[in-house]
Each structure stands twice: as C-alpha cells, then as structure tokens.
Short mmCIF file of N, CA and C in Angstrom, two decimals:
data_model
loop_
_atom_site.label_atom_id
_atom_site.label_comp_id
_atom_site.label_asym_id
_atom_site.label_seq_id
_atom_site.Cartn_x
_atom_site.Cartn_y
_atom_site.Cartn_z
N MET I 1 0.85 -1.18 0.00
CA MET I 1 0.00 0.00 0.00
C MET I 1 0.90 1.24 0.00
N LYS I 2 0.56 2.20 -0.77
CA LYS I 2 1.36 3.41 -0.87
C LYS I 2 1.09 4.33 0.32
N VAL I 3 2.06 5.17 0.64
CA VAL I 3 1.97 6.07 1.78
C VAL I 3 0.77 7.01 1.69
N PRO I 4 0.48 7.67 0.54
CA PRO I 4 -0.69 8.56 0.48
C PRO I 4 -2.00 7.85 0.81
N ALA I 5 -2.14 6.59 0.38
CA ALA I 5 -3.35 5.84 0.68
C ALA I 5 -3.48 5.59 2.17
N VAL I 6 -2.38 5.28 2.85
CA VAL I 6 -2.38 5.05 4.29
C VAL I 6 -2.77 6.33 5.02
N ILE I 7 -2.22 7.45 4.59
CA ILE I 7 -2.55 8.74 5.21
C ILE I 7 -4.03 9.06 5.03
N THR I 8 -4.55 8.83 3.82
CA THR I 8 -5.96 9.09 3.55
C THR I 8 -6.86 8.22 4.42
N ILE I 9 -6.57 6.93 4.50
CA ILE I 9 -7.38 6.02 5.32
C ILE I 9 -7.31 6.41 6.79
N THR I 10 -6.13 6.77 7.28
CA THR I 10 -5.96 7.18 8.67
C THR I 10 -6.76 8.45 8.95
N ALA I 11 -6.71 9.41 8.04
CA ALA I 11 -7.46 10.66 8.21
C ALA I 11 -8.96 10.40 8.23
N LEU I 12 -9.44 9.51 7.34
CA LEU I 12 -10.86 9.18 7.32
C LEU I 12 -11.30 8.52 8.61
N MET I 13 -10.47 7.60 9.11
CA MET I 13 -10.81 6.91 10.36
C MET I 13 -10.84 7.89 11.52
N ALA I 14 -9.89 8.81 11.57
CA ALA I 14 -9.86 9.81 12.64
C ALA I 14 -11.06 10.72 12.55
N GLY I 15 -11.42 11.14 11.35
CA GLY I 15 -12.58 12.00 11.16
C GLY I 15 -13.87 11.30 11.57
N CYS I 16 -14.00 10.03 11.21
CA CYS I 16 -15.20 9.29 11.56
C CYS I 16 -15.31 9.09 13.07
N SER I 17 -14.18 8.86 13.74
CA SER I 17 -14.23 8.65 15.18
C SER I 17 -14.55 9.92 15.94
N ALA I 18 -14.33 11.10 15.32
CA ALA I 18 -14.59 12.36 15.99
C ALA I 18 -16.01 12.88 15.74
N MET I 19 -16.82 12.13 14.99
CA MET I 19 -18.16 12.59 14.67
C MET I 19 -19.04 12.56 15.91
N THR I 20 -20.12 13.34 15.88
CA THR I 20 -21.08 13.33 16.96
C THR I 20 -21.64 11.92 17.10
N GLN I 21 -21.53 11.37 18.29
CA GLN I 21 -22.02 10.02 18.54
C GLN I 21 -23.48 10.09 18.97
N LYS I 22 -24.25 9.07 18.61
CA LYS I 22 -25.64 8.99 19.04
C LYS I 22 -25.67 8.78 20.55
N MET I 23 -26.49 9.58 21.23
CA MET I 23 -26.59 9.47 22.68
C MET I 23 -27.18 8.14 23.09
N SER I 24 -26.65 7.58 24.16
CA SER I 24 -27.22 6.36 24.72
C SER I 24 -28.30 6.77 25.72
N MET I 25 -29.50 6.30 25.53
CA MET I 25 -30.60 6.68 26.41
C MET I 25 -30.60 5.89 27.70
N ASP I 26 -29.68 4.91 27.83
CA ASP I 26 -29.57 4.14 29.07
C ASP I 26 -28.75 4.88 30.12
N ASP I 27 -27.92 5.83 29.68
CA ASP I 27 -27.07 6.57 30.59
C ASP I 27 -27.82 7.76 31.16
N SER I 28 -27.65 7.99 32.47
CA SER I 28 -28.28 9.18 33.05
C SER I 28 -27.42 10.39 32.72
N ILE I 29 -28.04 11.55 32.69
CA ILE I 29 -27.32 12.79 32.40
C ILE I 29 -26.52 13.16 33.65
N PRO I 30 -25.21 13.38 33.52
CA PRO I 30 -24.41 13.72 34.70
C PRO I 30 -24.90 14.99 35.38
N THR I 31 -24.79 15.03 36.71
CA THR I 31 -25.18 16.21 37.47
C THR I 31 -24.35 17.40 36.98
N GLY I 32 -24.99 18.51 36.80
CA GLY I 32 -24.30 19.71 36.34
C GLY I 32 -24.26 19.83 34.83
N ASN I 33 -24.79 18.84 34.11
CA ASN I 33 -24.84 18.90 32.66
C ASN I 33 -26.23 19.28 32.17
N GLY I 34 -26.29 19.73 30.95
CA GLY I 34 -27.54 19.97 30.26
C GLY I 34 -27.51 19.24 28.94
N LEU I 35 -28.69 18.97 28.40
CA LEU I 35 -28.76 18.40 27.06
C LEU I 35 -28.80 19.54 26.06
N VAL I 36 -28.11 19.37 24.95
CA VAL I 36 -28.12 20.36 23.88
C VAL I 36 -28.76 19.72 22.67
N ALA I 37 -29.71 20.43 22.07
CA ALA I 37 -30.34 19.98 20.83
C ALA I 37 -30.16 21.09 19.80
N MET I 38 -29.62 20.73 18.64
CA MET I 38 -29.49 21.69 17.55
C MET I 38 -29.40 20.94 16.23
N SER I 39 -29.81 21.61 15.17
CA SER I 39 -29.63 21.01 13.85
C SER I 39 -28.67 21.88 13.07
N ALA I 40 -27.92 21.25 12.19
CA ALA I 40 -26.88 21.94 11.45
C ALA I 40 -26.95 21.55 9.98
N TYR I 41 -26.73 22.55 9.13
CA TYR I 41 -26.70 22.31 7.69
C TYR I 41 -25.62 23.20 7.10
N CYS I 42 -24.66 22.60 6.40
CA CYS I 42 -23.59 23.36 5.77
C CYS I 42 -23.60 23.06 4.28
N LYS I 43 -23.72 24.10 3.50
CA LYS I 43 -23.63 23.96 2.05
C LYS I 43 -22.56 24.94 1.60
N SER I 44 -21.34 24.66 2.04
CA SER I 44 -20.25 25.58 1.78
C SER I 44 -18.92 24.85 1.86
N PRO I 45 -18.04 25.06 0.89
CA PRO I 45 -16.72 24.46 1.00
C PRO I 45 -15.87 25.13 2.08
N GLN I 46 -16.32 26.29 2.61
CA GLN I 46 -15.54 26.99 3.62
C GLN I 46 -15.82 26.51 5.03
N VAL I 47 -16.87 25.74 5.24
CA VAL I 47 -17.16 25.22 6.58
C VAL I 47 -17.07 23.72 6.52
N GLN I 48 -16.06 23.17 7.16
CA GLN I 48 -15.89 21.72 7.16
C GLN I 48 -16.55 21.09 8.39
N THR I 49 -16.60 21.83 9.49
CA THR I 49 -17.15 21.31 10.73
C THR I 49 -17.86 22.43 11.48
N MET I 50 -18.99 22.11 12.04
CA MET I 50 -19.63 23.02 12.99
C MET I 50 -19.39 22.37 14.35
N ALA I 51 -19.24 23.19 15.40
CA ALA I 51 -18.93 22.64 16.71
C ALA I 51 -19.51 23.52 17.79
N VAL I 52 -19.57 22.97 19.01
CA VAL I 52 -19.90 23.74 20.20
C VAL I 52 -18.65 23.73 21.04
N SER I 53 -18.15 24.93 21.35
CA SER I 53 -16.84 25.06 21.98
C SER I 53 -16.83 26.17 23.02
N SER I 54 -16.00 26.02 24.05
CA SER I 54 -15.82 27.08 25.04
C SER I 54 -14.84 28.14 24.54
N LYS I 55 -14.18 27.87 23.40
CA LYS I 55 -13.25 28.82 22.79
C LYS I 55 -13.67 29.09 21.36
N VAL I 56 -13.40 30.31 20.89
CA VAL I 56 -13.75 30.65 19.51
C VAL I 56 -12.81 29.96 18.52
N LYS I 57 -11.54 29.85 18.87
CA LYS I 57 -10.56 29.20 17.98
C LYS I 57 -9.92 28.05 18.73
N THR I 58 -10.16 26.85 18.25
CA THR I 58 -9.63 25.66 18.92
C THR I 58 -9.60 24.48 17.96
N MET I 59 -8.65 23.59 18.17
CA MET I 59 -8.62 22.34 17.42
C MET I 59 -9.41 21.26 18.15
N SER I 60 -9.79 21.53 19.42
CA SER I 60 -10.48 20.51 20.23
C SER I 60 -11.74 21.07 20.86
N PRO I 61 -12.82 21.23 20.09
CA PRO I 61 -14.07 21.73 20.67
C PRO I 61 -14.68 20.68 21.59
N GLU I 62 -15.56 21.12 22.47
CA GLU I 62 -16.22 20.18 23.39
C GLU I 62 -17.11 19.20 22.63
N GLN I 63 -17.75 19.65 21.54
CA GLN I 63 -18.64 18.76 20.79
C GLN I 63 -18.64 19.13 19.32
N LEU I 64 -18.32 18.18 18.47
CA LEU I 64 -18.45 18.39 17.03
C LEU I 64 -19.92 18.23 16.65
N VAL I 65 -20.39 19.09 15.80
CA VAL I 65 -21.74 18.98 15.26
C VAL I 65 -21.56 18.99 13.76
N ARG I 66 -21.26 17.83 13.22
CA ARG I 66 -20.89 17.73 11.81
C ARG I 66 -22.01 18.20 10.90
N CYS I 67 -21.62 18.75 9.77
CA CYS I 67 -22.58 19.13 8.75
C CYS I 67 -21.88 19.06 7.40
N GLY I 68 -22.63 19.20 6.34
CA GLY I 68 -22.06 19.09 5.01
C GLY I 68 -22.12 17.66 4.49
N LYS I 69 -21.51 17.44 3.32
CA LYS I 69 -21.57 16.13 2.67
C LYS I 69 -20.18 15.68 2.20
N PRO I 70 -19.21 15.53 3.11
CA PRO I 70 -17.92 15.02 2.67
C PRO I 70 -18.08 13.56 2.21
N LEU I 71 -17.43 13.22 1.12
CA LEU I 71 -17.49 11.87 0.54
C LEU I 71 -18.92 11.43 0.26
N GLY I 72 -19.84 12.39 0.06
CA GLY I 72 -21.22 12.06 -0.26
C GLY I 72 -22.06 11.63 0.93
N ILE I 73 -21.50 11.65 2.15
CA ILE I 73 -22.24 11.27 3.35
C ILE I 73 -22.82 12.55 3.95
N ASN I 74 -24.14 12.60 4.13
CA ASN I 74 -24.78 13.79 4.68
C ASN I 74 -24.72 13.77 6.20
N PHE I 75 -23.97 14.72 6.79
CA PHE I 75 -23.84 14.81 8.23
C PHE I 75 -24.78 15.84 8.84
N GLY I 76 -25.60 16.49 8.02
CA GLY I 76 -26.51 17.49 8.53
C GLY I 76 -27.66 16.87 9.31
N GLY I 77 -28.44 17.73 9.95
CA GLY I 77 -29.61 17.27 10.66
C GLY I 77 -29.54 17.54 12.15
N ILE I 78 -30.52 17.05 12.87
CA ILE I 78 -30.64 17.30 14.30
C ILE I 78 -29.65 16.45 15.09
N LYS I 79 -29.08 17.06 16.12
CA LYS I 79 -28.13 16.38 17.01
C LYS I 79 -28.57 16.64 18.44
N MET I 80 -28.28 15.70 19.34
CA MET I 80 -28.52 15.91 20.76
C MET I 80 -27.35 15.32 21.53
N PHE I 81 -26.84 16.07 22.50
CA PHE I 81 -25.69 15.64 23.29
C PHE I 81 -25.69 16.33 24.63
N SER I 82 -24.86 15.84 25.54
CA SER I 82 -24.77 16.38 26.89
C SER I 82 -23.49 17.18 27.04
N LEU I 83 -23.59 18.35 27.69
CA LEU I 83 -22.42 19.19 27.98
C LEU I 83 -22.53 19.75 29.40
N PRO I 84 -21.39 20.00 30.05
CA PRO I 84 -21.45 20.69 31.35
C PRO I 84 -22.07 22.07 31.18
N ALA I 85 -22.83 22.51 32.17
CA ALA I 85 -23.44 23.84 32.13
C ALA I 85 -22.35 24.88 31.97
N GLY I 86 -22.64 25.94 31.21
CA GLY I 86 -21.66 27.01 31.03
C GLY I 86 -21.87 27.77 29.75
N GLU I 87 -20.90 28.63 29.46
CA GLU I 87 -20.93 29.49 28.26
C GLU I 87 -20.15 28.82 27.14
N TYR I 88 -20.72 28.82 25.93
CA TYR I 88 -20.11 28.19 24.77
C TYR I 88 -20.31 29.07 23.53
N TYR I 89 -19.72 28.61 22.42
CA TYR I 89 -19.91 29.21 21.11
C TYR I 89 -20.29 28.12 20.14
N ILE I 90 -21.22 28.41 19.24
CA ILE I 90 -21.44 27.57 18.06
C ILE I 90 -20.48 28.15 17.04
N ILE I 91 -19.54 27.33 16.55
CA ILE I 91 -18.54 27.83 15.61
C ILE I 91 -18.54 27.00 14.34
N GLY I 92 -18.13 27.63 13.25
CA GLY I 92 -17.94 26.94 11.99
C GLY I 92 -16.46 27.01 11.68
N GLN I 93 -15.84 25.86 11.44
CA GLN I 93 -14.40 25.83 11.24
C GLN I 93 -14.05 25.15 9.94
N GLY I 94 -12.84 25.42 9.49
CA GLY I 94 -12.31 24.74 8.32
C GLY I 94 -10.81 24.87 8.29
N GLY I 95 -10.17 24.00 7.54
CA GLY I 95 -8.73 24.08 7.38
C GLY I 95 -7.96 23.43 8.51
N MET I 96 -6.66 23.35 8.33
CA MET I 96 -5.79 22.67 9.29
C MET I 96 -5.50 23.51 10.54
N PHE I 97 -5.73 24.81 10.48
CA PHE I 97 -5.32 25.67 11.58
C PHE I 97 -6.52 26.23 12.35
N ALA I 98 -7.63 25.52 12.35
CA ALA I 98 -8.84 25.89 13.09
C ALA I 98 -9.29 27.31 12.78
N THR I 99 -9.30 27.67 11.50
CA THR I 99 -9.84 28.97 11.10
C THR I 99 -11.32 29.00 11.45
N THR I 100 -11.73 29.96 12.23
CA THR I 100 -13.13 30.08 12.62
C THR I 100 -13.82 31.08 11.71
N TYR I 101 -14.84 30.63 10.98
CA TYR I 101 -15.53 31.48 10.03
C TYR I 101 -16.67 32.25 10.67
N PHE I 102 -17.27 31.70 11.72
CA PHE I 102 -18.34 32.40 12.42
C PHE I 102 -18.46 31.83 13.82
N ALA I 103 -19.08 32.58 14.71
CA ALA I 103 -19.29 32.12 16.09
C ALA I 103 -20.55 32.78 16.64
N TYR I 104 -21.33 31.99 17.38
CA TYR I 104 -22.53 32.48 18.05
C TYR I 104 -22.41 32.11 19.52
N GLU I 105 -22.65 33.06 20.42
CA GLU I 105 -22.58 32.79 21.85
C GLU I 105 -23.85 32.08 22.31
N VAL I 106 -23.69 31.03 23.14
CA VAL I 106 -24.82 30.28 23.68
C VAL I 106 -24.52 29.89 25.12
N THR I 107 -25.57 29.55 25.86
CA THR I 107 -25.43 29.11 27.25
C THR I 107 -26.11 27.76 27.42
N VAL I 108 -25.44 26.84 28.11
CA VAL I 108 -26.01 25.54 28.45
C VAL I 108 -26.44 25.60 29.91
N GLU I 109 -27.73 25.34 30.17
CA GLU I 109 -28.26 25.29 31.53
C GLU I 109 -28.37 23.83 31.96
N ALA I 110 -27.96 23.54 33.20
CA ALA I 110 -27.97 22.18 33.73
C ALA I 110 -29.39 21.65 33.90
N GLY I 111 -29.56 20.35 33.66
CA GLY I 111 -30.82 19.67 33.91
C GLY I 111 -31.93 20.03 32.95
N LYS I 112 -31.61 20.66 31.84
CA LYS I 112 -32.62 21.09 30.87
C LYS I 112 -32.18 20.72 29.46
N ILE I 113 -33.14 20.71 28.53
CA ILE I 113 -32.81 20.60 27.11
C ILE I 113 -32.62 22.02 26.60
N ASN I 114 -31.44 22.31 26.12
CA ASN I 114 -31.10 23.64 25.61
C ASN I 114 -31.16 23.59 24.09
N TYR I 115 -32.21 24.21 23.52
CA TYR I 115 -32.38 24.17 22.07
C TYR I 115 -31.67 25.36 21.44
N PHE I 116 -30.64 25.06 20.63
CA PHE I 116 -29.81 26.09 20.01
C PHE I 116 -30.29 26.49 18.62
N GLY I 117 -31.29 25.82 18.08
CA GLY I 117 -31.86 26.21 16.80
C GLY I 117 -31.30 25.44 15.62
N TYR I 118 -31.63 25.96 14.45
CA TYR I 118 -31.22 25.39 13.16
C TYR I 118 -30.14 26.31 12.60
N ALA I 119 -28.91 25.84 12.58
CA ALA I 119 -27.78 26.64 12.08
C ALA I 119 -27.51 26.25 10.63
N GLU I 120 -27.51 27.24 9.75
CA GLU I 120 -27.30 26.99 8.32
C GLU I 120 -26.18 27.87 7.80
N ALA I 121 -25.17 27.24 7.21
CA ALA I 121 -24.05 27.96 6.60
C ALA I 121 -24.10 27.72 5.09
N VAL I 122 -24.20 28.82 4.34
CA VAL I 122 -24.35 28.73 2.89
C VAL I 122 -23.35 29.68 2.23
N ASN I 123 -22.75 29.22 1.17
CA ASN I 123 -21.81 30.03 0.40
C ASN I 123 -22.54 30.55 -0.83
N LYS I 124 -22.69 31.89 -0.92
CA LYS I 124 -23.42 32.48 -2.04
C LYS I 124 -22.49 33.36 -2.88
N ALA I 125 -22.83 33.48 -4.16
CA ALA I 125 -22.10 34.41 -5.03
C ALA I 125 -22.75 35.79 -4.88
N VAL I 126 -21.91 36.80 -4.64
CA VAL I 126 -22.40 38.17 -4.50
C VAL I 126 -21.54 39.10 -5.35
N VAL I 127 -22.13 40.21 -5.76
CA VAL I 127 -21.41 41.22 -6.53
C VAL I 127 -20.80 42.22 -5.55
N LYS I 128 -19.50 42.43 -5.68
CA LYS I 128 -18.79 43.34 -4.79
C LYS I 128 -18.24 44.49 -5.63
N GLU I 129 -18.65 45.71 -5.28
CA GLU I 129 -18.13 46.90 -5.96
C GLU I 129 -17.18 47.60 -5.01
N TYR I 130 -16.00 47.97 -5.50
CA TYR I 130 -15.00 48.59 -4.64
C TYR I 130 -14.01 49.39 -5.49
N THR I 131 -13.19 50.16 -4.81
CA THR I 131 -12.12 50.91 -5.46
C THR I 131 -10.81 50.21 -5.10
N ASP I 132 -10.04 49.82 -6.12
CA ASP I 132 -8.79 49.11 -5.84
C ASP I 132 -7.70 50.08 -5.38
N SER I 133 -6.52 49.53 -5.13
CA SER I 133 -5.41 50.34 -4.59
C SER I 133 -4.91 51.40 -5.56
N ARG I 134 -5.24 51.25 -6.84
CA ARG I 134 -4.83 52.25 -7.84
C ARG I 134 -5.93 53.28 -8.12
N GLY I 135 -7.03 53.21 -7.35
CA GLY I 135 -8.11 54.17 -7.50
C GLY I 135 -9.12 53.81 -8.59
N ARG I 136 -9.03 52.60 -9.16
CA ARG I 136 -9.97 52.18 -10.20
C ARG I 136 -11.22 51.57 -9.58
N GLU I 137 -12.38 51.89 -10.15
CA GLU I 137 -13.63 51.29 -9.72
C GLU I 137 -13.67 49.85 -10.23
N ARG I 138 -13.97 48.90 -9.35
CA ARG I 138 -13.98 47.48 -9.72
C ARG I 138 -15.31 46.85 -9.35
N THR I 139 -15.68 45.85 -10.10
CA THR I 139 -16.84 45.02 -9.78
C THR I 139 -16.42 43.57 -9.96
N ASP I 140 -16.55 42.79 -8.90
CA ASP I 140 -16.19 41.38 -8.94
C ASP I 140 -17.32 40.54 -8.37
N VAL I 141 -17.40 39.32 -8.82
CA VAL I 141 -18.30 38.36 -8.22
C VAL I 141 -17.45 37.52 -7.27
N VAL I 142 -17.84 37.50 -6.00
CA VAL I 142 -17.08 36.77 -4.98
C VAL I 142 -18.01 35.82 -4.24
N ARG I 143 -17.42 34.86 -3.57
CA ARG I 143 -18.18 33.94 -2.73
C ARG I 143 -18.24 34.51 -1.33
N GLU I 144 -19.43 34.53 -0.74
CA GLU I 144 -19.59 35.06 0.60
C GLU I 144 -20.31 34.04 1.47
N LEU I 145 -19.74 33.75 2.62
CA LEU I 145 -20.34 32.81 3.55
C LEU I 145 -21.40 33.53 4.38
N THR I 146 -22.62 33.03 4.33
CA THR I 146 -23.69 33.58 5.16
C THR I 146 -24.16 32.50 6.12
N VAL I 147 -24.40 32.90 7.34
CA VAL I 147 -24.82 31.95 8.37
C VAL I 147 -26.06 32.51 9.04
N SER I 148 -27.04 31.64 9.24
CA SER I 148 -28.23 32.05 9.97
C SER I 148 -28.56 30.97 10.99
N VAL I 149 -29.09 31.41 12.12
CA VAL I 149 -29.56 30.48 13.14
C VAL I 149 -31.02 30.83 13.38
N THR I 150 -31.90 29.88 13.12
CA THR I 150 -33.34 30.15 13.21
C THR I 150 -34.04 29.12 14.09
N ASP I 151 -35.27 29.41 14.44
CA ASP I 151 -36.09 28.52 15.25
C ASP I 151 -36.78 27.51 14.33
N ASN I 152 -36.42 26.25 14.50
CA ASN I 152 -37.03 25.15 13.74
C ASN I 152 -37.46 24.08 14.73
N TYR I 153 -37.92 24.55 15.92
CA TYR I 153 -38.12 23.67 17.07
C TYR I 153 -39.12 22.55 16.81
N GLU I 154 -40.26 22.86 16.24
CA GLU I 154 -41.29 21.83 16.04
C GLU I 154 -40.77 20.68 15.17
N GLU I 155 -40.12 21.02 14.05
CA GLU I 155 -39.58 19.99 13.16
C GLU I 155 -38.42 19.24 13.82
N ASP I 156 -37.56 19.99 14.52
CA ASP I 156 -36.42 19.35 15.19
C ASP I 156 -36.87 18.43 16.32
N LEU I 157 -37.87 18.86 17.09
CA LEU I 157 -38.39 18.02 18.17
C LEU I 157 -38.99 16.73 17.61
N ALA I 158 -39.75 16.84 16.51
CA ALA I 158 -40.32 15.64 15.88
C ALA I 158 -39.22 14.69 15.43
N ALA I 159 -38.13 15.23 14.86
CA ALA I 159 -37.01 14.39 14.42
C ALA I 159 -36.32 13.74 15.62
N LEU I 160 -36.15 14.48 16.72
CA LEU I 160 -35.54 13.92 17.92
C LEU I 160 -36.40 12.82 18.52
N GLN I 161 -37.71 13.04 18.58
CA GLN I 161 -38.60 12.03 19.13
C GLN I 161 -38.64 10.77 18.26
N GLU I 162 -38.42 10.93 16.97
CA GLU I 162 -38.32 9.77 16.09
C GLU I 162 -37.00 9.03 16.31
N GLU I 163 -35.93 9.81 16.50
CA GLU I 163 -34.59 9.23 16.72
C GLU I 163 -34.49 8.55 18.09
N TYR I 164 -35.15 9.14 19.11
CA TYR I 164 -35.09 8.63 20.48
C TYR I 164 -36.50 8.40 21.01
N PRO I 165 -37.23 7.40 20.50
CA PRO I 165 -38.64 7.22 20.87
C PRO I 165 -38.84 6.85 22.34
N ASP I 166 -37.87 6.24 23.00
CA ASP I 166 -38.03 5.80 24.39
C ASP I 166 -37.51 6.82 25.40
N TYR I 167 -37.07 7.96 24.93
CA TYR I 167 -36.49 8.96 25.82
C TYR I 167 -37.59 9.64 26.64
N PRO I 168 -37.35 9.85 27.95
CA PRO I 168 -38.36 10.55 28.76
C PRO I 168 -38.32 12.05 28.46
N TRP I 169 -39.24 12.54 27.68
CA TRP I 169 -39.24 13.93 27.21
C TRP I 169 -39.90 14.86 28.24
N ASN I 170 -39.54 14.71 29.52
CA ASN I 170 -40.14 15.53 30.55
C ASN I 170 -39.21 16.62 31.07
N TYR I 171 -38.11 16.88 30.37
CA TYR I 171 -37.21 17.96 30.76
C TYR I 171 -37.77 19.30 30.30
N GLU I 172 -37.46 20.35 31.08
CA GLU I 172 -37.80 21.70 30.65
C GLU I 172 -36.94 22.05 29.44
N VAL I 173 -37.54 22.69 28.44
CA VAL I 173 -36.81 23.10 27.24
C VAL I 173 -36.53 24.59 27.34
N VAL I 174 -35.26 24.95 27.17
CA VAL I 174 -34.84 26.34 27.17
C VAL I 174 -34.53 26.71 25.73
N MET I 175 -35.22 27.70 25.21
CA MET I 175 -34.96 28.17 23.85
C MET I 175 -33.76 29.11 23.90
N SER I 176 -32.62 28.63 23.47
CA SER I 176 -31.36 29.39 23.54
C SER I 176 -30.85 29.72 22.15
N ILE I 177 -31.73 30.17 21.28
CA ILE I 177 -31.35 30.46 19.89
C ILE I 177 -30.61 31.79 19.86
N PRO I 178 -29.35 31.79 19.45
CA PRO I 178 -28.60 33.06 19.42
C PRO I 178 -29.16 34.01 18.37
N GLU I 179 -29.14 35.30 18.71
CA GLU I 179 -29.73 36.30 17.82
C GLU I 179 -28.73 36.97 16.90
N LYS I 180 -27.47 37.05 17.32
CA LYS I 180 -26.48 37.69 16.45
C LYS I 180 -25.14 37.01 16.62
N ALA I 181 -24.34 37.11 15.58
CA ALA I 181 -23.01 36.48 15.59
C ALA I 181 -22.08 37.22 16.53
N TYR I 182 -21.18 36.46 17.13
CA TYR I 182 -20.11 37.02 17.97
C TYR I 182 -19.10 37.68 17.03
N ASP I 183 -18.62 38.85 17.41
CA ASP I 183 -17.66 39.58 16.58
C ASP I 183 -16.26 38.98 16.76
N ILE I 184 -15.83 38.18 15.80
CA ILE I 184 -14.54 37.50 15.89
C ILE I 184 -13.42 38.49 15.60
N ALA I 185 -12.46 38.58 16.51
CA ALA I 185 -11.31 39.46 16.29
C ALA I 185 -10.48 38.93 15.15
N LYS I 186 -10.10 39.80 14.21
CA LYS I 186 -9.32 39.40 13.03
C LYS I 186 -7.84 39.42 13.35
#
C-alpha cells in the first residue's frame, strides 16, 4: 500500500471517530450537565465542521456537530448531546489551523434541554463593488459565507422524538437560539 493511501485512510478513520455520537438513552445525564439539541446544515466548501466550543478558535471543541456532505455522506440534521453547564460558542471551522468562520454565543443550563436552533451555513455568489489600490472602480463576483440560526423547534423536536422514541421527554426546554453572531477578532 502506498503512503498517500495510508494517510488518507488514517485521516478518514480519525474523522469518523470524531463525529457526533448517538446518545445512549440508558445513561443518566451527569449532574451539572444539560442536554443540547441543535440542527446543522452546511452547504459551503468553507465550513468543514460546525462545533460547540468554550473557545472561539480551537482544534479541540467540546462537541463536534458535523454538517455538510464530505465523501457524499450527509452529516446534517438534528443532534442531541450532553455538555457541562456554562458558556459556549457555536462555531464553523475549516482548514488545518482551526480557522473560525463564524461564532454564536450560547449558554447551556444544567438539567434542561437547551435548544440552540437550526444553524445553516451557505456560500453564495455576490457582486462586490470597490475601489482598488490604484483608484480604479472594480466590480467582482465573490463567494460570501452567510450563516443564519433560526427557530425550527417543532420539526427538530419531531425528528428527535423519532430518533429517540423511548427517551423521557419531561425535561424543561430552554430556547437558547442566538440572535447575532459574535464579533470574531481578526
């Protein structure tokens, strides 16, 4: 086997092992933790991973929330996982150096289902008009990453109840949908 093939297989295995795992409904939620429910959809080559992290820029977020279709596998959709109560960011990352393309501040409350909404990252073509360094008026078509987080609770709850039919759905639900993006320092 050639070295590039070994590297590719190793990278795929590592990526698959880091994916959001399906919650086991037999395990109790640890004291001080909250459940997080969110759905993610990425239709952009600039966002390889969406995550929930206590840091805006990190290679090791607390929870990966995969999205997009690498190798034709659709990782989008509703996710549910447990995290310690506290302050976090929903971030979109790409590249080898944890480039963060966007971040939304969120809070996880203990003993509750914290619904973070439907996060969608889309790459659109837009017309950009500007003056270049030589003073010439320019018009270019560029790709622009747009991200929105919206309330899709009814549809997401139905999908969660289908995914986890035996789960005791008697937790209080906290609607923690972020309203604006965190201003990432450049």
